Short mmCIF file of C-alpha atoms in Angstrom, two decimals:
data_model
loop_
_atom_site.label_atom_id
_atom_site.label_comp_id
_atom_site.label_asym_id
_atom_site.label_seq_id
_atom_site.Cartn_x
_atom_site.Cartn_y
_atom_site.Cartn_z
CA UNK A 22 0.00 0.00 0.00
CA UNK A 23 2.95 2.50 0.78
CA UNK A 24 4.63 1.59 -2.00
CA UNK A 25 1.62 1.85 -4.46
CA UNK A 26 0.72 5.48 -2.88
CA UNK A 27 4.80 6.75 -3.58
CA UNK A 28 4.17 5.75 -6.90
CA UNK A 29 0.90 8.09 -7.30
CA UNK A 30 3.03 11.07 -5.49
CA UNK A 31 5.86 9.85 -8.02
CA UNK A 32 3.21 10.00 -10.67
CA UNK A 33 2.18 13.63 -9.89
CA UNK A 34 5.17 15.15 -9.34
CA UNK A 35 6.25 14.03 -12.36
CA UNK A 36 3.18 15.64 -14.22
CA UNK A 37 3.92 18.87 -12.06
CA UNK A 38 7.32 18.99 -13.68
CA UNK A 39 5.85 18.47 -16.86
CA UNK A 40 3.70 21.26 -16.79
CA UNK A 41 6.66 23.43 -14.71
CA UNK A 42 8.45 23.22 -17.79
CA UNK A 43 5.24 24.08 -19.83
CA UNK A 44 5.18 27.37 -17.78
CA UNK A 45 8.38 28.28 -18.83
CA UNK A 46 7.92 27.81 -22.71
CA UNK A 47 4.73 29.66 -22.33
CA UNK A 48 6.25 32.67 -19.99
CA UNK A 49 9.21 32.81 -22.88
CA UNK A 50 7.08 32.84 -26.49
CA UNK A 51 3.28 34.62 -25.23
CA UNK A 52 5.18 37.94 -25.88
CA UNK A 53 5.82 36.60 -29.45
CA UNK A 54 2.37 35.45 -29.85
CA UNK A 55 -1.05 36.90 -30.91
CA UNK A 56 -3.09 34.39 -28.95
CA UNK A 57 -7.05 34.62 -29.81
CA UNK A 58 -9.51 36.38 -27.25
CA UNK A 59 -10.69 34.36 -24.71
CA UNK A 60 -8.76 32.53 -21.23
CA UNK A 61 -9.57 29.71 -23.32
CA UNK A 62 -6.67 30.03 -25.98
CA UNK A 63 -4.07 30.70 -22.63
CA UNK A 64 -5.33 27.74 -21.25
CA UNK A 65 -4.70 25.57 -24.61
CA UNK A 66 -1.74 27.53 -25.14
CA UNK A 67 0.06 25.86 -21.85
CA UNK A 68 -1.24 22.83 -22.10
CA UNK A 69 -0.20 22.21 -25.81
CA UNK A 70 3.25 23.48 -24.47
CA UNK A 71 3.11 20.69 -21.65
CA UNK A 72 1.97 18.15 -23.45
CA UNK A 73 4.78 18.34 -26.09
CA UNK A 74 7.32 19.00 -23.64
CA UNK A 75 6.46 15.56 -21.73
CA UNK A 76 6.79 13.40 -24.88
CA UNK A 77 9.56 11.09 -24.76
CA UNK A 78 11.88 12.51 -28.25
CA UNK A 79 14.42 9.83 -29.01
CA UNK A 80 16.60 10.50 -32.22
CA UNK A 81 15.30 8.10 -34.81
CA UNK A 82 11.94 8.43 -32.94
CA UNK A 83 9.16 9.06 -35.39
CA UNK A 84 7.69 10.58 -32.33
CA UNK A 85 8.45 14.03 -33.26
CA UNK A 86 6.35 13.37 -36.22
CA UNK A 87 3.29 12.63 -34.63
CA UNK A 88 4.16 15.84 -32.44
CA UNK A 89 4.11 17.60 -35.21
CA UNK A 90 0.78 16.56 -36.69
CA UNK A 91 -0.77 17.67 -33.50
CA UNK A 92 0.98 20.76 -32.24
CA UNK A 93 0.79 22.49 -35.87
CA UNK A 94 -2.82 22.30 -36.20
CA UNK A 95 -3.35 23.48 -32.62
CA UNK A 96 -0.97 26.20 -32.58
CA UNK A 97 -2.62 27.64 -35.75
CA UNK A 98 -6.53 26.99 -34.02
CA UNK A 99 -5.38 29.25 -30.92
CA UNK A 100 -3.09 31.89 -32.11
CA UNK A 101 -4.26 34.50 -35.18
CA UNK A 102 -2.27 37.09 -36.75
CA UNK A 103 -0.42 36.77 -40.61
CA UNK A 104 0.04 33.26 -41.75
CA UNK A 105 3.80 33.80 -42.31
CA UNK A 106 3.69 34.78 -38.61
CA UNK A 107 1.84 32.16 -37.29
CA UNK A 108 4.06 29.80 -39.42
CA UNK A 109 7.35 30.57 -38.30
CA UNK A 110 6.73 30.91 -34.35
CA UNK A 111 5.05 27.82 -34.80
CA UNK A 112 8.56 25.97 -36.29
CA UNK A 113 10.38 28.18 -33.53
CA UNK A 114 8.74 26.83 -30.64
CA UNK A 115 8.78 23.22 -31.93
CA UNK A 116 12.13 23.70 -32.46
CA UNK A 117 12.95 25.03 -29.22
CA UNK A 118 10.84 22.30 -27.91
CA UNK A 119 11.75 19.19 -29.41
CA UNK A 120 15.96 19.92 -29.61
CA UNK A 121 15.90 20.25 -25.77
CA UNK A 122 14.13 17.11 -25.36
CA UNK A 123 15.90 15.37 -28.20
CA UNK A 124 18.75 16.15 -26.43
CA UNK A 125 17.91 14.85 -23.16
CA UNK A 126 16.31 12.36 -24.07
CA UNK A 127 18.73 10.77 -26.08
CA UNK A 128 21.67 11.01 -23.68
CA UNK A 129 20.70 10.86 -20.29
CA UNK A 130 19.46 7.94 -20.73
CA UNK A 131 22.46 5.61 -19.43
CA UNK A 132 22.44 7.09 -16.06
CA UNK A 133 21.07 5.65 -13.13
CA UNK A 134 17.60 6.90 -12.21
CA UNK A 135 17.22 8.49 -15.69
CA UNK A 136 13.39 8.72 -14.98
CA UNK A 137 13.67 11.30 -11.94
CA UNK A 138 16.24 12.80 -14.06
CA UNK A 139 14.78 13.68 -17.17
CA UNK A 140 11.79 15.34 -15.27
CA UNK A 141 14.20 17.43 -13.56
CA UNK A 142 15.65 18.40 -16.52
CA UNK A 143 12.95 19.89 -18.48
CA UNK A 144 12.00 22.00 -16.27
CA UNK A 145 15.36 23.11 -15.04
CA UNK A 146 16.55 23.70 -18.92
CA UNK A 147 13.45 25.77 -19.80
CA UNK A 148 12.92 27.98 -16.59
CA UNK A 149 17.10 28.44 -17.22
CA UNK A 150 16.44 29.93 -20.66
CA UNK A 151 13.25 31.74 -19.51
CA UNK A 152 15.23 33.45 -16.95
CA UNK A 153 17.79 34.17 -19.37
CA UNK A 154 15.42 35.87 -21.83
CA UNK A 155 13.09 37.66 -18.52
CA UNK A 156 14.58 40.79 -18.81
CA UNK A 157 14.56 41.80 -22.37
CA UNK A 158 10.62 40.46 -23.16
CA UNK A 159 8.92 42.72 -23.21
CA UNK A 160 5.21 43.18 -21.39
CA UNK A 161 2.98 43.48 -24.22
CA UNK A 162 3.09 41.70 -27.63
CA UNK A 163 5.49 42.32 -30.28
CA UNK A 164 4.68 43.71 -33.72
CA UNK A 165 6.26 43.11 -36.88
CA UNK A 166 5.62 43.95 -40.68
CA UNK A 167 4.66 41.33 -42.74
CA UNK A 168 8.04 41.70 -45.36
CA UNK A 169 9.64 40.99 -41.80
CA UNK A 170 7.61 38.33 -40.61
CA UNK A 171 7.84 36.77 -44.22
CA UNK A 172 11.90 37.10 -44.09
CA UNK A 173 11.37 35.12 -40.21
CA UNK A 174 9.45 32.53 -41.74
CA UNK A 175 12.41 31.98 -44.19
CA UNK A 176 14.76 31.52 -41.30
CA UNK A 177 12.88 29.46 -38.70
CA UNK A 178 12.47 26.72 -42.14
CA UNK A 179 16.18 26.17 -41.43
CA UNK A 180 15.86 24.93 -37.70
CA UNK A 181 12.97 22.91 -38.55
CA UNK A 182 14.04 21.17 -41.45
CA UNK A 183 17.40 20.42 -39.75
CA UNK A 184 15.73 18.85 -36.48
CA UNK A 185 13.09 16.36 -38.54
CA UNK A 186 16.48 15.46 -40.87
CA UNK A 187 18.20 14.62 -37.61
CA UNK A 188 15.64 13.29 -35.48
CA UNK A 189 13.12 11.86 -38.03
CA UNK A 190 15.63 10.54 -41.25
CA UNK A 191 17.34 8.12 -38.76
CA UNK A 192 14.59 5.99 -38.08
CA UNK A 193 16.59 2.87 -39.01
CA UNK A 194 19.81 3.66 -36.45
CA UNK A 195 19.27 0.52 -34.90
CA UNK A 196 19.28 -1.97 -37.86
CA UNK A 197 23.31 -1.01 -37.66
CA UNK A 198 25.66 -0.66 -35.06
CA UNK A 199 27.85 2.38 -37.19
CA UNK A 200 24.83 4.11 -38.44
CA UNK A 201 23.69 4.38 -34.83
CA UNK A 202 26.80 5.84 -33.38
CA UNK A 203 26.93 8.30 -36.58
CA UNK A 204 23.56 9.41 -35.90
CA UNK A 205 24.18 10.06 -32.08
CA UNK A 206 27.15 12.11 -32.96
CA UNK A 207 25.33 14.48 -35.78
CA UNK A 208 22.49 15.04 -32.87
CA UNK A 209 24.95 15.75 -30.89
CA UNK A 210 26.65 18.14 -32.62
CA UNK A 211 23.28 19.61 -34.58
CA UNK A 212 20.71 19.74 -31.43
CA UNK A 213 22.17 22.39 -29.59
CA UNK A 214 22.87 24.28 -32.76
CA UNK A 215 18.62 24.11 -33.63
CA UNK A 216 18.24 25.02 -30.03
CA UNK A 217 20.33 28.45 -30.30
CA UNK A 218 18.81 29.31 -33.35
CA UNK A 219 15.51 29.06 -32.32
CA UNK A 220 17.05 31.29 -29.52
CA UNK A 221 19.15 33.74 -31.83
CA UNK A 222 15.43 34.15 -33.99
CA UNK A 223 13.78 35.11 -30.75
CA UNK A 224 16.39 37.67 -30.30
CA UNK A 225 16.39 38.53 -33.61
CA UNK A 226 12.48 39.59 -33.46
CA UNK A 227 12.98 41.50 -30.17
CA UNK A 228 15.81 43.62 -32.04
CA UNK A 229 13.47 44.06 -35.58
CA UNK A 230 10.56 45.22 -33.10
CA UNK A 231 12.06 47.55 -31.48
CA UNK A 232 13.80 48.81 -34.73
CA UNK A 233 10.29 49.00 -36.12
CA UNK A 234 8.92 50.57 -32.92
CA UNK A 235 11.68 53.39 -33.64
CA UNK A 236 10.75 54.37 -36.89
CA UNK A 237 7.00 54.43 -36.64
CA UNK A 238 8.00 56.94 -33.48
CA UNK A 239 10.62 58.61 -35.61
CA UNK A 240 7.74 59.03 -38.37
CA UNK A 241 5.35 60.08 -35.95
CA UNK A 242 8.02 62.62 -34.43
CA UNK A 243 8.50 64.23 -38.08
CA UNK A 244 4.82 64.64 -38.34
CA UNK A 245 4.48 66.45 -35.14
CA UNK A 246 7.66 68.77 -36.38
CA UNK A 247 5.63 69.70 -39.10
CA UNK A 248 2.45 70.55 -37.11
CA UNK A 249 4.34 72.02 -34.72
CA UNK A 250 6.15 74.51 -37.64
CA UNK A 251 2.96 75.40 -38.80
CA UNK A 252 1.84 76.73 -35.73
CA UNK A 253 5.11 78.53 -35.37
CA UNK A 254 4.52 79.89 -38.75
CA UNK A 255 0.62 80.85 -37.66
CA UNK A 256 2.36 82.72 -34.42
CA UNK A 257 4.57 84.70 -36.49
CA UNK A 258 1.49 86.17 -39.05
CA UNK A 259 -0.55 87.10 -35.64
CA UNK A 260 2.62 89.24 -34.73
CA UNK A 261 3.45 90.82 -38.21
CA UNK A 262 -0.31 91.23 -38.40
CA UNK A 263 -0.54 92.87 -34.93
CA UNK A 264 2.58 94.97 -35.23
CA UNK A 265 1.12 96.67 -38.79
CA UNK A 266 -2.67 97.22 -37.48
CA UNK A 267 -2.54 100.50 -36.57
CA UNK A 268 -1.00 100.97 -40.30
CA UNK A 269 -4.28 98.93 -41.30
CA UNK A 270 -6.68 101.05 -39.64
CA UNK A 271 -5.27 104.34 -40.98
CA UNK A 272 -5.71 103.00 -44.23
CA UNK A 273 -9.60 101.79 -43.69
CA UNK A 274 -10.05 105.12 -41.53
CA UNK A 275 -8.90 107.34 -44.61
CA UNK A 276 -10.53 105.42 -47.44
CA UNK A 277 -13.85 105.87 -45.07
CA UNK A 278 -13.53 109.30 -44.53
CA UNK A 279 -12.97 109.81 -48.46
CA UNK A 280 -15.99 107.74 -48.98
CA UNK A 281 -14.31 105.15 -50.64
CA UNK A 282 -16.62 102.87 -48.72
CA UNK A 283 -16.12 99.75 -52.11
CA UNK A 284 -12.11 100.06 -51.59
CA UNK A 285 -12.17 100.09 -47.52
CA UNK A 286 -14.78 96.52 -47.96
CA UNK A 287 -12.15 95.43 -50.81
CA UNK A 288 -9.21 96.18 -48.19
CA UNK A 289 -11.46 94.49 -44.99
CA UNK A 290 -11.98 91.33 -46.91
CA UNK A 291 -8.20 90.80 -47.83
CA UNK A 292 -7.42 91.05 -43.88
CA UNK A 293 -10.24 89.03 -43.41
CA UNK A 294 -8.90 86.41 -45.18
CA UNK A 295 -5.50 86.85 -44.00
CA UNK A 296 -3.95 83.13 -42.78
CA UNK A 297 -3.54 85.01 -39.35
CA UNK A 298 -7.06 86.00 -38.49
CA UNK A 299 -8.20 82.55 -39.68
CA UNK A 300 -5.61 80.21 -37.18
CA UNK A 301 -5.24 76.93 -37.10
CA UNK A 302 -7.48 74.78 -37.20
CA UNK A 303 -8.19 72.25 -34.20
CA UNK A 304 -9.68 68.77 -35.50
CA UNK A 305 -9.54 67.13 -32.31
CA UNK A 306 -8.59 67.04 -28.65
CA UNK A 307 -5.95 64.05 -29.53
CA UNK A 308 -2.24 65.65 -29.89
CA UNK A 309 -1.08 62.81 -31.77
CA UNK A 310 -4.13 62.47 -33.71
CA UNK A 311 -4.12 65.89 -34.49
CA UNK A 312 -1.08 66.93 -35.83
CA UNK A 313 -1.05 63.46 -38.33
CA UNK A 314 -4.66 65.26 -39.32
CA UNK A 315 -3.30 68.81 -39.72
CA UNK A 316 -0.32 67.96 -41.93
CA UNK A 317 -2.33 65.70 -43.89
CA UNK A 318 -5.43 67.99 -44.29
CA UNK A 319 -3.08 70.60 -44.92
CA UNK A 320 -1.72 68.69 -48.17
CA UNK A 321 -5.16 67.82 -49.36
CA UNK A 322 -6.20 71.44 -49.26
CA UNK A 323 -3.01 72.15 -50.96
CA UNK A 324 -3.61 69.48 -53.63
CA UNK A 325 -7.39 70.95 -54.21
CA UNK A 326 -8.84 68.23 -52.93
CA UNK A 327 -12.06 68.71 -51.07
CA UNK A 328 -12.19 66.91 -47.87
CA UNK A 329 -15.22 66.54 -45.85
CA UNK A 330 -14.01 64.89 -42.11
CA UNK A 331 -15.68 64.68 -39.00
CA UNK A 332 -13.34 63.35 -36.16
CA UNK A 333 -14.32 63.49 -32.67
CA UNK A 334 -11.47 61.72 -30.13
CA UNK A 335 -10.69 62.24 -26.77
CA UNK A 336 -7.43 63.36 -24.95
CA UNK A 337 -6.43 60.07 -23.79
CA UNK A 338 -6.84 56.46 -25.76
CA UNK A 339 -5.90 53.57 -24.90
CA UNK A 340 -4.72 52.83 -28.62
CA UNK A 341 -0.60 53.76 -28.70
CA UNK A 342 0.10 56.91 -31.05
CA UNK A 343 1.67 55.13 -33.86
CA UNK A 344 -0.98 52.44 -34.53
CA UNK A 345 -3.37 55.31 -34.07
CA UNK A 346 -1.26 57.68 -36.60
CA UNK A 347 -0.38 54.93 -38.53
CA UNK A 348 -4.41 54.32 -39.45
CA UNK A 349 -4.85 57.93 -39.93
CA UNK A 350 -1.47 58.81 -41.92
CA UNK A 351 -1.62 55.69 -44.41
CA UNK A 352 -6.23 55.73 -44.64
CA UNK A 353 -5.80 59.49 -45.81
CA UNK A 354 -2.29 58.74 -47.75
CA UNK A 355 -3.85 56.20 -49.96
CA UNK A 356 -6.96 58.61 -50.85
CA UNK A 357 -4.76 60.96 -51.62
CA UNK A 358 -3.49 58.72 -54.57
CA UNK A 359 -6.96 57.36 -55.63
CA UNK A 360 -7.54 60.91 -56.02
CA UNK A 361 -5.41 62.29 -58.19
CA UNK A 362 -6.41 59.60 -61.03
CA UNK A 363 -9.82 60.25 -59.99
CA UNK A 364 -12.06 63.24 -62.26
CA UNK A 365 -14.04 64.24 -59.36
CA UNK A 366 -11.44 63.63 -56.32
CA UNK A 367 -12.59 64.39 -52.79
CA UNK A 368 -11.70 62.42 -49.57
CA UNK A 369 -14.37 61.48 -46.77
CA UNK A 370 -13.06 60.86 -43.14
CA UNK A 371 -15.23 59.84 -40.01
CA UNK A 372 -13.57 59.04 -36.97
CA UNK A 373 -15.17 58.71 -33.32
CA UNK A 374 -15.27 56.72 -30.40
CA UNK A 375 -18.91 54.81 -30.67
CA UNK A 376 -19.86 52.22 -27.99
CA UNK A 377 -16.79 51.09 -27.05
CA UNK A 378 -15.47 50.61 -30.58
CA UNK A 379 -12.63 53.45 -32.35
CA UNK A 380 -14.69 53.75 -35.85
CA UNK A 381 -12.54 54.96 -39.10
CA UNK A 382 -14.24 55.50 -42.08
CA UNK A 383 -12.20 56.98 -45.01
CA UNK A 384 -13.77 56.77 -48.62
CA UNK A 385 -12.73 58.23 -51.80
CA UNK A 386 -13.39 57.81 -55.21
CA UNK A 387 -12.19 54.86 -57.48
CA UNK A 388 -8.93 55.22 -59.25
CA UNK A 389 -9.42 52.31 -61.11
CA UNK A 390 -6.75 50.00 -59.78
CA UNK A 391 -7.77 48.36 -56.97
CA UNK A 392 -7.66 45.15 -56.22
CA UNK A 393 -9.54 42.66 -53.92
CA UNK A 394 -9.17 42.19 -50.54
CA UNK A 395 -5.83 44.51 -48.82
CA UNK A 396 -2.95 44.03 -51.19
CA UNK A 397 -1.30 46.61 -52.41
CA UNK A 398 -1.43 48.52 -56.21
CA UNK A 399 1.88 49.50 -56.66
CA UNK A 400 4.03 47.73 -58.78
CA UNK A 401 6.84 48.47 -56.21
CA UNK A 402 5.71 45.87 -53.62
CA UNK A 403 9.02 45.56 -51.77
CA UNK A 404 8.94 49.44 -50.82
CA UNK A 405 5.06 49.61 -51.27
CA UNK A 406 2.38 48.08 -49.31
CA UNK A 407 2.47 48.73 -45.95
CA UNK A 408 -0.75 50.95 -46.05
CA UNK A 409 -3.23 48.28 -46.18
CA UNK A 410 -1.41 45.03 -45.26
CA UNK A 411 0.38 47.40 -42.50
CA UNK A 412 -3.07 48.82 -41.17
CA UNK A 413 -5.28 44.92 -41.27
CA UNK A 414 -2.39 44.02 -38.99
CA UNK A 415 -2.55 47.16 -36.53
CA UNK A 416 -6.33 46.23 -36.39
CA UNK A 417 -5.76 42.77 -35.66
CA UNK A 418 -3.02 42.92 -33.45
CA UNK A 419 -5.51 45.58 -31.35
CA UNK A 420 -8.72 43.33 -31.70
CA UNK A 421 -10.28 44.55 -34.41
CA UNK A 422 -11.03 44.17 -38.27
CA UNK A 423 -10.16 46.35 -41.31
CA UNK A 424 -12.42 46.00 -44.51
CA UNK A 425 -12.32 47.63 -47.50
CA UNK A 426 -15.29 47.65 -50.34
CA UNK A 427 -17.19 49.54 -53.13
CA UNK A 428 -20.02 51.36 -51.87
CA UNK A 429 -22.11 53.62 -53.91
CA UNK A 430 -19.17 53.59 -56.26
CA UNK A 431 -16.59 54.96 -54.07
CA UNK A 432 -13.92 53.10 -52.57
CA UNK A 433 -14.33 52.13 -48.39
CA UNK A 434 -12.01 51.59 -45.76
CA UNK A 435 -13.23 50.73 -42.56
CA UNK A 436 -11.71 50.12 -39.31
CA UNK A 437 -13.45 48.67 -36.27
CA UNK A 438 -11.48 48.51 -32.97
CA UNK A 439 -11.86 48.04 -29.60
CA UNK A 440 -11.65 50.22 -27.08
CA UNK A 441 -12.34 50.89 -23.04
CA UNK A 442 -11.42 53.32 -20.74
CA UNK A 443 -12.03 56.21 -22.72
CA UNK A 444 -14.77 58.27 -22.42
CA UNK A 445 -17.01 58.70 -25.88
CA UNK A 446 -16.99 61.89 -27.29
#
């Protein structure tokens, strides 16, 4: 009876440090991943990380095959996000999954009390590398392009094709005594190269986000320079305007008095109209927001391009400034280019907070090129392209959806997003 109730404890502890280890692969890759809404998709998250993690990965096991044919489909059911993402932190956390317990697997074996060993080394391995990474994830999911995600995908297909050649391709190690000890040596020498890839790509999308985080600030920065210059510009018109008033009224004062009264209405009007008595307009109570509106406003007016926008947005959202200027700045970038191949070009902007969902509606009319779905028009794809593409994935990564259509014969975009916190204006 004793012995049969150590066995149970035995039994669970050993499940514990099966889903110990689980805990760490999860704490290390959720940052990397776009999991679906829901506790639910957490939930499946860890235990798909557990349960591969506790499968017993000899080289020349087809094991990792069947692990495979399980933990593909499932990753892809509770994560979302580009398929080229999806993809290639799928193959990275296989990878990273299956070389660690390839390796230990497949030579700790010989020691006494392997069992007890191997459980202590999963979890010991993984909460070393977690602890390793701790500092530098970061606390809210990272963001890529899709060219970037696309040029990840590429990479992780080296890792993963390299671990099912050594693991998978020497199934028949035991029908010979050489092939066996060649294949040993190759995993030995190729595991814990797979398993610092799949590390070195990790790092390698930490360093591309937070390149990519830099320039959308950088971007964002140069728009505010230019809202903030135009404002200088509208200071320096009050004060000319101020300091040559008095000569102003003289001159309305004398054409009155000489009855000129057509002349002093011609001379009113042109002050009237005068950039400095007009100021600058203020869209909305959003800085961010509204210095990405005034500069591009600014150009459509510029352009002759009638523009007929209504945005109402609070001071505070919980939506970052460069997704936010990134919807605005590309939606009114890409009218802008429908327009001028368009006969009657004019650009249509709505943008509000509405029942806890940020609304953007931009519409313009058809140019004549587009094509279905979000892809791009330009023929220069590789510098082209992030507008749409760039914006469905803001929208996603936030919650939301982008859609774009033909209504009334004018081209649609709009974006649905969630949003708390903020009151709706």
């Amino acid at each position: 009876m004793a012995e049969r109730l150590i066995d149970v404890l035995i039994n669970i502890c050993g499940f514990a440090m099966i889903f110990l280890a689980g805990g760490f692969i999860y704490r290390l890759m959720s940052p990397f991943i776009c999991l679906r809404k829901g506790r639910w998709a957490k939930i499946l998250l860890l235990l798909l990380f557990s349960g591969s993690c506790g499968m017993v990965i000899w080289i020349g096991d087809p094991n990792v095959l069947y692990t495979m044919l399980v933990f593909f489909p499932c990753f892809f059911l509770i994560t979302q996000g580009q398929p080229a993402q999806q993809l290639s932190l799928a193959m990275i956390s296989f990878c990273y999954i299956m070389s660690v317990c390839s390796v230990i697997d497949s030579y700790v074996y010989r020691l006494e009390h392997y069992d007890y060993i191997v459980r202590l080394l999963r979890p010991a391995i993984f909460g070393g590398i977690y602890f390793l990474f701790r500092k530098r994830l970061p606390g809210e999911p990272l963001s890529l392009s899709p060219g970037m995600w696309k040029l990840m995908l590429g990479l992780a297909a080296m890792p993963f094709f390299s671990l099912i050649a050594v693991v998978g391709l020497t199934y028949y190690r035991y029908e010979s005594v050489l092939v066996e000890i060649v294949s040993r040596n190759q995993g030995l020498a190729v595991l814990p190269v797979i398993l610092l890839g799949c590390l070195l790509l990790l790092r390698a999308i930490l360093a591309l986000s937070d390149y990519e985080r830099l320039q959308s600030e950088s971007r964002l920065s140069a728009l505010r320079e230019l809202y903030y210059d135009s404002l200088q510009r509208e200071q320096n018109q009050v004060r000319t305007l101020r300091h040559d008033m008095r000569n102003h009224m003289a001159a309305l004062h004398g054409l009155l008095e000489r009855g000129e009264t057509a002349k002093a209405a011609e001379y009113a009007g042109e002050l009237l109209g005068s950039p400095a008595l007009s100021g600058g307009k203020r869209i909305c109570a959003h800085e961010a927001a509204n210095a990405v509106l005034s500069v591009k406003l600014g150009e459509l007016e510029r352009l002759g391009i009638p523009a007929d926008y209504q945005v109402s947005l609070p001071e505070n959202l919980n939506i970052s400034d460069t997704d936010l200027c990134a919807l605005l700045g590309n939606a009114l970038d890409n009218a802008m280019e429908a327009c001028a191949k368009a006969e009657k070009p004019q650009v249509r902007l709505r943008c509000r907070l509405d029942k806890g969902m940020l609304m953007l509606i931009v519409s313009n009319p058809l140019a004549g090129d587009e094509k279905d779905g979000l892809s791009t028009t330009k023929a220069d794809v590789k510098n082209h392209g992030f507008g749409l593409p760039g914006m469905a994935e803001i929208a996603r990564r936030l919650g939301g959806s982008l859609d774009a259509c033909v209504k009334d014969g004018r081209f649609e975009l709009v974006a649905c997003i969630p949003h708390t916190g903020a009151a709706e204006v």
